[in-house]
């Protein structure tokens, strides 16, 4: 299978500039241009592009994705597990932050619903700059 960069981008559900960006970052190879013609990409490029997108969806940084791509070739499971464990820990922190924000906003919404008099507690919390302590 031989495709242009636009076909590769479509197959990976990204834009052409995203493909070029990944190439500049060293995550995707830019094939040679035989005789100055159009670069052609193969199924391996599609798989790699989809790998990058999946790893991004899991929250890995581009640097970590680059390392994962290198590990794939080297079969270094220990390091891959370490990267995954680090990512899980970061997700746990983010989940805790989101749960705290949800609880605070729920509390403010209940206060707002409890009375139609006075300032709305939700708006007041943000106006006062109290969102860091309230939400």
Coordinates of C-alpha atoms in Angstrom, one line a residue:
X1 CA 0.0 0.0 0.0
X2 CA 1.4 3.3 -1.0
X3 CA -0.2 6.6 -0.1
X4 CA 0.4 10.3 -0.1
X5 CA 0.7 12.4 3.1
X6 CA -2.9 13.5 2.8
X7 CA -4.0 9.8 2.6
X8 CA -1.9 9.0 5.6
X9 CA -3.4 11.9 7.6
X10 CA -6.9 10.7 6.7
X11 CA -6.0 7.1 7.7
X12 CA -4.8 8.4 11.1
X13 CA -7.7 10.8 11.5
X14 CA -5.3 13.8 11.7
X15 CA -4.4 16.8 9.6
X16 CA -1.5 16.9 7.2
X17 CA 0.2 19.5 9.5
X18 CA 0.0 17.1 12.4
X19 CA 1.8 14.4 10.3
X20 CA 4.5 17.0 9.5
X21 CA 4.7 18.0 13.2
X22 CA 5.2 14.4 14.2
X23 CA 7.9 14.2 11.6
X24 CA 9.7 17.3 12.9
X25 CA 9.5 15.8 16.4
X26 CA 11.1 12.5 15.1
X27 CA 8.0 10.4 15.9
X28 CA 7.3 9.7 12.2
X29 CA 9.8 9.2 9.4
X30 CA 9.6 11.3 6.3
X31 CA 10.2 9.0 3.4
X32 CA 12.7 9.9 0.7
X33 CA 11.4 11.4 -2.5
X34 CA 12.6 9.1 -5.3
X35 CA 13.6 11.2 -8.2
X36 CA 12.0 14.3 -6.6
X37 CA 8.5 12.8 -6.7
X38 CA 5.9 12.8 -4.0
X39 CA 6.7 11.0 -0.7
X40 CA 4.9 7.7 -0.3
X41 CA 3.8 6.2 3.0
X42 CA 2.9 2.6 3.8
X43 CA 0.9 0.6 6.3
X44 CA 3.7 0.8 8.9
X45 CA 3.4 4.6 8.9
X46 CA -0.4 4.3 9.4
X47 CA 0.2 1.9 12.4
X48 CA 2.8 4.2 13.9
X49 CA 0.5 7.3 13.5
X50 CA -2.3 5.4 15.1
X51 CA 0.0 4.4 18.0
X52 CA 1.0 8.0 18.5
X53 CA -2.7 9.1 18.6
X54 CA -3.6 6.3 21.0
X55 CA -0.8 7.0 23.3
X56 CA -1.7 10.7 23.3
X57 CA -5.3 9.8 24.2
X58 CA -3.9 7.9 27.2
X59 CA -2.2 11.1 28.2
X60 CA 1.4 10.4 27.3
X61 CA 3.5 13.4 26.3
X62 CA 5.2 13.4 22.9
X63 CA 8.5 12.8 24.7
X64 CA 7.1 9.7 26.4
X65 CA 5.6 8.5 23.2
X66 CA 9.0 8.8 21.5
X67 CA 10.4 6.7 24.3
X68 CA 7.6 4.1 24.0
X69 CA 8.2 3.9 20.2
X70 CA 11.9 3.2 20.9
X71 CA 11.0 0.6 23.6
X72 CA 8.7 -1.1 21.1
X73 CA 11.7 -1.9 19.0
X74 CA 13.8 -2.9 22.0
X75 CA 11.1 -5.0 23.8
X76 CA 11.9 -3.2 27.1
X77 CA 8.8 -4.2 29.1
X78 CA 10.2 -3.0 32.4
X79 CA 10.6 0.6 31.1
X80 CA 7.2 0.5 29.4
X81 CA 5.6 -0.6 32.7
X82 CA 7.4 2.2 34.5
X83 CA 6.1 4.8 32.0
X84 CA 2.6 3.4 32.4
X85 CA 2.8 3.5 36.2
X86 CA 4.0 7.1 36.1
X87 CA 1.1 7.9 33.8
X88 CA -1.4 6.2 36.1
X89 CA -0.1 8.1 39.1
X90 CA -0.5 11.4 37.2
X91 CA -4.0 10.4 36.2
X92 CA -4.8 9.5 39.8
X93 CA -3.7 13.0 40.9
X94 CA -5.9 14.6 38.1
X95 CA -8.9 12.5 39.1
X96 CA -8.5 13.5 42.7
X97 CA -8.4 17.2 41.6
X98 CA -11.4 16.8 39.4
X99 CA -13.4 15.0 42.1
X100 CA -12.6 17.8 44.6
X101 CA -13.7 20.4 42.0
X102 CA -16.9 18.4 41.4
X103 CA -17.7 18.2 45.1
X104 CA -17.1 21.9 45.6
X105 CA -19.2 22.8 42.6
X106 CA -22.0 20.5 43.7
X107 CA -21.9 22.1 47.1
X108 CA -22.2 25.6 45.5
X109 CA -25.0 24.4 43.3
X110 CA -27.0 23.2 46.3
X111 CA -26.4 26.5 48.1
X112 CA -27.6 28.4 45.0
X113 CA -30.7 26.2 44.7
X114 CA -31.5 26.6 48.4
X115 CA -32.5 30.2 48.1
X116 CA -33.4 32.8 45.5
X117 CA -32.3 35.7 47.7
X118 CA -28.9 37.3 47.8
X119 CA -26.0 36.8 45.4
X120 CA -25.6 33.4 43.7
X121 CA -23.0 31.4 45.6
X122 CA -21.6 30.0 42.4
X123 CA -21.0 33.4 40.8
X124 CA -19.8 34.9 44.1
X125 CA -17.2 32.1 44.5
X126 CA -15.7 32.9 41.2
X127 CA -15.9 36.7 41.5
X128 CA -14.2 36.6 44.9
X129 CA -11.3 34.5 43.4
X130 CA -12.3 31.8 45.8
X131 CA -12.5 29.2 43.1
X132 CA -9.2 27.7 44.3
X133 CA -10.6 27.1 47.7
X134 CA -14.3 26.6 46.8
X135 CA -14.1 24.9 43.4

